[in-house]
Amino acid sequence: MSSIWMTLSVVVYLLAIGYLGYCGYKSTAGATDFLLAGRRTHPYVMAMSYGATFISTSAIVGFGGAAGVFGMGLLWLTVLNIFCGIFLAFVFFGGRTRRMGLRLDAHTFPELLGRRFQSRFIQGGAAVLIFVFMPLYASAVLIGAAKYLSQQLHIPYEVALFIFSALITLYVVMGGLKGVMYSDALQGTIMLIGMTVLIVLTYWHMGGVSEAHAKLTAMADMVPAQLQQGGHRGWTAMPAFGAPLWWTLVSTIVMGVGIGVLAQPQLAVRYMTVKGQRELNRAVAVGGVFILMMTGVAFVVGALTNVYFQKTMGKIAIAAAGGDVEAIIPMYVKGRMPEWFSVLFMLTLLSAAMSTISSQIHAMGTSAGRDFYEQALGHGAKKGGRGGAMASRVGVVVGVLVSVYLGYYLEKTMGKAGVEIVARGTSIFFGLCACAFLPMYVGGLWTRSITKAAAIAGMLSGALASFLWMLLIHDTTAKALLFCKAVFGRTSLAVGEGGPLSFGPFVWAYVDPLIIGLPLAIVVTVVVSLFTKKLDESHLELCMGVRPPRR
């Protein structure tokens, strides 16, 4: 009976999403509608779209599963997400981004950066970075959704991956950002309901808040020896300072995502879809509650699954899941929650994944079509017509194909090896964006001092340092990418015969690329600005709003 309700629910849900995609298609008359939803989005729709784009299966399945390994230390990410990702983003970054985007007639994040610094190279370079590296993030989201669908609907992983990606591609190509944001608002509402019910039922089944946390604290002596060696001190405590697990948790997961959110192209473009600062301010409360319920619930429930699996199977969560981190939350829901909740939770994950992946492929498509092909290469489409969106639609399809291939390859090669693919894939992309874009983005919004040469140098140095660190030094990513092993015969240059190399508390093999790339990019941007030619004053007046834009 539950399978019948599940099927019917999915059909009704997909029909609703299809209808919203059609509404987006009918109201998309040109490039501004396809790229920026007409710049008149309601604050609730904007906040829910932003939140639903930000929070995906990466947070619920990926990071929730990671909390089953690391524990409740991940809640620091919730704090940073709300402070940086909502408060700072909406109140400080959002208004300036919206106003500058309108003055410069920018429709995408790379276009905003390119026009701010009068550089087609910056626009094209940012577009290439997004189109090359975002598929890794997109594939991480696809993995989380497809794995859960395959378990719930009893279909092969490959079939779930194909069907899911094909449906999303259809409504993004049809409706552009309007279709995406309309669907996001519905999906975000479903996510909020699903996660609220999940936390209530979890505490109910475990005897209340205090009882559940006391049981988890008492399990500290059950931490496996391998995790203890890495610094694990129990699921309600932070790892030992400076230990490998501490560096992974703090530098890769908490800081990588918590800071990287400020420079996410698919999120920054949301600021430019509303009418003014008042709408952004009104969206803060909605966005803050949404992020709290999404990430906070996922991390708490993920850690508490250890209590459930220990009671029912005599194992901690990661052992019960056979080493598959992304399977922890789905197994818990399927085994402990009532059957009716499986339907709601499946819709929650569908909504989380579809809202994020639709925005990702929209960003990939606009980067390839609008920013690189039309703008950087100079093949501009006719202004005001639907033709301006055609190159972006082609880019959407190409981006999906790459993401689907990575979703298949990564799951088959790493999914059973205990590697947190979803959480790490998300962290890598967030950190890379922070290193490449954040210095010139912040400088471009708040100061006239950053030069064109400095913006280019900061972007290249940050991106290159981050990429080389993950390719050669950072143990987990270097091991996965295989380049260091093939060239140097070692999984990481920071791991010698005596173990990982360290300097004081810095265990280099576990220091995230963000810790290296972002400070370097900031220093390079500031230093180069001191010795290179400033931008034209009239252009800076236009960017900063001292004089009105030309009509």
XYZ file of C-alpha atoms in Angstrom, residues 157-529:
373
model
C 20.777 3.523 -9.225
C 21.531 4.239 -12.899
C 17.816 4.372 -13.778
C 17.061 6.736 -10.887
C 19.974 8.962 -11.914
C 18.794 9.185 -15.528
C 15.106 9.847 -14.784
C 15.846 12.456 -12.139
C 18.294 14.450 -14.267
C 16.073 14.299 -17.364
C 13.062 15.752 -15.530
C 15.073 18.647 -14.097
C 16.646 19.461 -17.446
C 13.226 19.692 -19.048
C 11.782 22.349 -16.763
C 15.003 24.393 -16.557
C 15.303 24.534 -20.351
C 11.617 25.461 -20.615
C 11.168 28.036 -17.872
C 14.603 29.499 -17.172
C 15.090 31.149 -13.775
C 11.386 31.933 -13.462
C 10.498 28.263 -13.738
C 13.326 27.391 -11.343
C 12.276 29.920 -8.685
C 8.571 29.096 -8.874
C 9.426 25.437 -8.364
C 11.951 26.285 -5.629
C 9.276 28.037 -3.561
C 7.059 24.936 -3.595
C 9.992 22.614 -3.006
C 11.316 24.710 -0.118
C 7.924 24.611 1.599
C 7.795 20.822 1.292
C 11.348 20.585 2.675
C 10.434 22.725 5.686
C 7.450 20.514 6.535
C 9.402 17.284 6.067
C 12.360 18.272 8.253
C 10.092 19.624 11.001
C 8.278 16.295 11.185
C 11.609 14.404 11.132
C 13.070 16.150 14.197
C 9.810 15.861 16.160
C 9.499 12.118 15.480
C 13.196 11.509 16.194
C 13.040 13.083 19.662
C 9.683 11.420 20.311
C 11.047 7.936 19.605
C 14.211 8.567 21.670
C 12.418 9.742 24.797
C 12.807 13.491 24.430
C 15.595 15.984 23.786
C 17.572 15.473 27.019
C 17.269 11.685 26.954
C 18.364 11.422 23.319
C 21.445 13.591 23.800
C 22.385 11.844 27.043
C 22.312 8.476 25.265
C 24.514 9.803 22.478
C 27.003 11.299 24.935
C 27.230 7.954 26.749
C 28.361 6.281 23.515
C 31.730 8.079 23.440
C 33.590 4.886 24.368
C 32.130 3.155 21.283
C 34.065 5.326 18.841
C 36.123 2.980 16.619
C 39.888 2.973 17.127
C 40.538 4.441 13.670
C 38.314 7.457 14.395
C 39.874 7.870 17.844
C 43.306 8.034 16.230
C 41.981 10.801 14.001
C 40.907 12.826 17.026
C 37.275 11.699 17.489
C 36.133 12.216 21.113
C 32.465 11.285 20.865
C 29.452 12.440 18.870
C 28.579 15.332 21.187
C 32.128 16.730 21.357
C 34.432 18.434 18.877
C 37.435 16.409 17.630
C 40.751 17.055 19.348
C 42.220 20.407 18.240
C 44.689 20.027 15.365
C 43.855 16.349 14.770
C 43.073 15.143 11.207
C 39.330 14.947 11.903
C 39.394 18.457 13.385
C 40.953 19.853 10.225
C 38.464 18.009 8.036
C 35.496 19.182 10.079
C 36.576 22.777 10.654
C 38.524 23.744 7.531
C 36.795 21.639 4.883
C 33.181 21.291 5.994
C 32.450 24.212 8.337
C 34.655 26.958 6.860
C 34.613 25.691 3.274
C 30.832 25.794 3.041
C 30.141 28.494 5.642
C 32.395 31.086 3.990
C 32.141 29.806 0.430
C 28.399 30.466 0.367
C 29.066 34.196 -0.047
C 30.631 33.628 -3.475
C 28.233 31.043 -4.881
C 27.175 32.139 -8.403
C 23.776 30.390 -8.286
C 22.994 32.123 -4.966
C 24.394 35.594 -5.690
C 22.199 35.909 -8.767
C 19.121 35.626 -6.487
C 19.868 39.078 -5.065
C 19.297 40.559 -8.508
C 15.805 39.055 -8.880
C 14.020 41.315 -6.354
C 12.881 44.924 -6.611
C 14.860 46.446 -3.725
C 16.583 46.259 -0.340
C 13.264 46.124 1.523
C 12.440 42.812 -0.134
C 15.873 41.460 0.816
C 15.407 42.557 4.436
C 11.990 40.896 4.565
C 13.538 37.694 3.264
C 16.055 37.435 6.157
C 13.614 35.921 8.676
C 12.252 33.389 6.203
C 15.719 32.388 5.044
C 17.130 32.151 8.579
C 14.368 29.855 9.848
C 14.647 27.740 6.716
C 18.416 27.227 7.051
C 18.081 26.472 10.775
C 15.480 23.784 10.171
C 17.294 22.270 7.213
C 20.883 22.050 8.414
C 20.237 21.965 12.171
C 17.775 19.096 11.885
C 19.949 17.144 9.448
C 23.042 17.401 11.651
C 21.246 16.566 14.911
C 19.346 13.630 13.439
C 22.471 12.406 11.639
C 24.408 12.259 14.903
C 21.489 10.665 16.786
C 21.240 7.818 14.266
C 24.136 6.283 16.202
C 21.764 5.785 19.140
C 19.205 4.055 16.927
C 21.649 1.768 15.121
C 23.423 0.838 18.354
C 20.106 -0.161 19.934
C 18.758 -2.106 16.945
C 21.907 -3.542 15.332
C 24.608 -3.201 17.968
C 26.654 -0.985 15.628
C 27.406 2.691 15.197
C 25.861 4.416 12.185
C 28.782 4.164 9.738
C 29.232 0.450 10.489
C 25.504 -0.230 10.130
C 25.572 1.470 6.717
C 28.470 -0.691 5.574
C 30.810 2.276 5.311
C 28.472 4.173 2.978
C 28.091 7.616 4.580
C 25.270 8.715 2.269
C 23.208 5.650 3.228
C 22.959 6.527 6.955
C 19.987 8.908 6.785
C 17.978 6.844 4.241
C 18.497 3.674 6.306
C 17.420 5.450 9.478
C 14.259 6.854 7.908
C 13.340 3.552 6.325
C 13.991 1.559 9.497
C 12.685 3.869 12.244
C 10.104 6.225 10.788
C 6.484 5.201 10.060
C 5.663 4.193 6.502
C 3.670 7.326 5.783
C 6.706 9.459 6.594
C 8.731 7.674 3.915
C 6.468 9.311 1.329
C 6.909 12.773 2.878
C 10.648 12.355 3.266
C 11.056 11.174 -0.290
C 9.262 14.312 -1.470
C 11.514 16.330 0.857
C 14.640 14.880 -0.719
C 13.214 15.196 -4.215
C 12.495 18.854 -3.503
C 15.920 19.446 -1.949
C 17.747 17.866 -4.846
C 15.610 19.301 -7.641
C 15.744 22.849 -6.270
C 19.526 22.784 -5.997
C 20.354 20.893 -9.180
C 17.983 23.050 -11.250
C 19.793 26.178 -10.063
C 23.169 24.545 -10.650
C 22.446 23.578 -14.222
C 20.874 26.999 -14.839
C 24.140 28.558 -13.580
C 26.224 26.177 -15.707
C 24.091 26.905 -18.747
C 24.226 30.690 -18.385
C 27.979 30.532 -17.723
C 28.603 28.561 -20.895
C 26.032 30.338 -23.056
C 25.645 33.904 -21.849
C 29.009 34.568 -20.190
C 31.471 32.591 -22.292
C 29.941 32.166 -25.751
C 27.949 35.401 -26.076
C 29.916 37.855 -23.953
C 33.535 36.679 -23.580
C 33.771 35.436 -27.170
C 31.642 38.293 -28.506
C 28.843 36.266 -30.136
C 26.111 38.482 -28.651
C 22.498 37.514 -29.282
C 19.869 39.970 -30.420
C 18.903 42.171 -27.531
C 15.491 41.550 -25.985
C 14.640 38.426 -27.932
C 14.361 34.765 -26.961
C 17.493 34.082 -28.974
C 19.561 35.429 -26.100
C 18.597 32.391 -24.044
C 19.320 29.755 -26.686
C 23.047 29.420 -25.995
C 22.269 29.115 -22.279
C 19.786 26.314 -22.978
C 22.451 24.414 -24.923
C 24.859 24.968 -22.044
C 22.273 23.513 -19.648
C 22.129 20.269 -21.611
C 25.916 19.922 -21.807
C 26.300 20.661 -18.098
C 23.728 18.007 -17.218
C 25.478 15.362 -19.317
C 28.805 16.011 -17.560
C 27.159 16.005 -14.116
C 25.326 12.741 -14.789
C 28.531 11.057 -15.928
C 30.329 12.213 -12.763
C 27.382 11.072 -10.658
C 27.705 7.606 -12.168
C 31.512 7.441 -12.041
C 32.021 8.772 -8.505
C 29.369 6.535 -6.987
C 30.791 3.426 -8.649
C 34.414 4.180 -7.787
C 34.123 5.824 -4.345
C 30.613 5.248 -3.014
C 31.441 2.071 -1.124
C 34.767 3.250 0.249
C 33.424 5.257 3.177
C 34.140 8.551 1.412
C 31.630 11.349 2.058
C 31.192 12.098 -1.663
C 28.213 14.412 -1.294
C 29.609 16.418 1.629
C 33.132 16.660 0.199
C 31.987 17.457 -3.351
C 29.929 20.328 -1.994
C 32.761 21.591 0.229
C 35.288 21.518 -2.623
C 33.154 23.666 -4.908
C 32.180 26.130 -2.168
C 35.826 26.536 -1.158
C 37.012 26.964 -4.747
C 34.442 29.718 -5.364
C 35.546 31.510 -2.212
C 39.210 31.413 -3.266
C 38.555 32.513 -6.850
C 35.739 35.049 -6.492
C 35.373 36.351 -2.932
C 38.289 38.863 -2.830
C 37.320 40.673 -6.028
C 33.577 40.339 -5.260
C 33.967 41.996 -1.853
C 36.441 44.534 -3.237
C 34.205 45.297 -6.187
C 31.186 45.975 -3.979
C 32.834 48.081 -1.260
C 35.925 49.801 -2.624
C 37.170 51.665 -5.681
C 40.769 50.586 -5.042
C 40.736 47.113 -6.627
C 42.146 47.309 -10.139
C 41.350 45.194 -13.144
C 44.795 43.564 -13.062
C 44.430 42.849 -9.335
C 41.017 41.238 -9.791
C 42.411 38.965 -12.517
C 45.516 38.118 -10.485
C 43.463 37.373 -7.367
C 41.040 35.146 -9.253
C 43.802 33.160 -10.965
C 46.034 32.818 -7.894
C 43.147 31.775 -5.648
C 41.758 29.259 -8.118
C 45.181 27.852 -9.033
C 46.369 27.547 -5.425
C 43.122 25.886 -4.382
C 43.173 23.471 -7.315
C 46.848 22.518 -6.917
C 46.405 21.985 -3.183
C 43.496 19.604 -3.734
C 45.362 17.898 -6.582
C 48.675 17.364 -4.791
C 48.385 18.008 -1.042
C 44.901 17.545 0.434
C 44.862 13.819 1.114
C 41.226 12.950 0.425
C 40.843 14.887 -2.820
C 44.345 14.059 -4.074
C 43.646 10.381 -3.473
C 40.366 10.613 -5.388
C 41.761 12.604 -8.323
C 44.661 10.104 -8.780
C 47.005 12.669 -10.398
C 49.517 12.773 -7.538
C 49.652 8.981 -7.372
C 50.202 8.684 -11.117
C 52.953 11.332 -11.286
C 54.732 11.041 -7.938
C 53.728 7.557 -6.795
C 52.186 8.936 -3.582
C 48.577 9.695 -2.698
C 49.667 13.103 -1.358
C 52.922 15.037 -1.281
C 52.118 15.872 2.346
C 52.145 12.209 3.404
C 55.615 10.741 3.832
C 56.857 7.347 4.939
C 56.444 8.345 8.572
C 52.872 9.572 8.073
C 51.307 12.997 7.404
C 53.673 15.973 7.540
C 52.816 18.643 10.100
C 53.927 22.018 11.409
C 52.574 22.709 14.888
C 48.793 22.190 14.696
C 48.874 22.197 10.867
C 48.595 18.652 9.513
C 49.108 19.653 5.885
C 47.411 16.647 4.312
C 44.159 17.597 6.079
C 44.300 21.378 5.727
C 41.578 22.402 3.287
C 42.511 24.292 0.075
C 40.395 27.213 1.335
C 42.879 27.876 4.155
C 45.643 28.262 1.556
C 43.888 29.729 -1.467
C 41.712 32.432 0.097
C 44.437 34.266 2.094
C 46.742 34.071 -0.928
C 44.073 35.513 -3.229
C 43.385 38.362 -0.769
C 47.086 39.259 -0.473
C 47.644 39.096 -4.250
C 44.555 41.242 -4.920
C 45.627 43.940 -2.444
C 49.316 43.992 -3.461
C 48.673 44.094 -7.218
C 46.142 46.898 -6.692
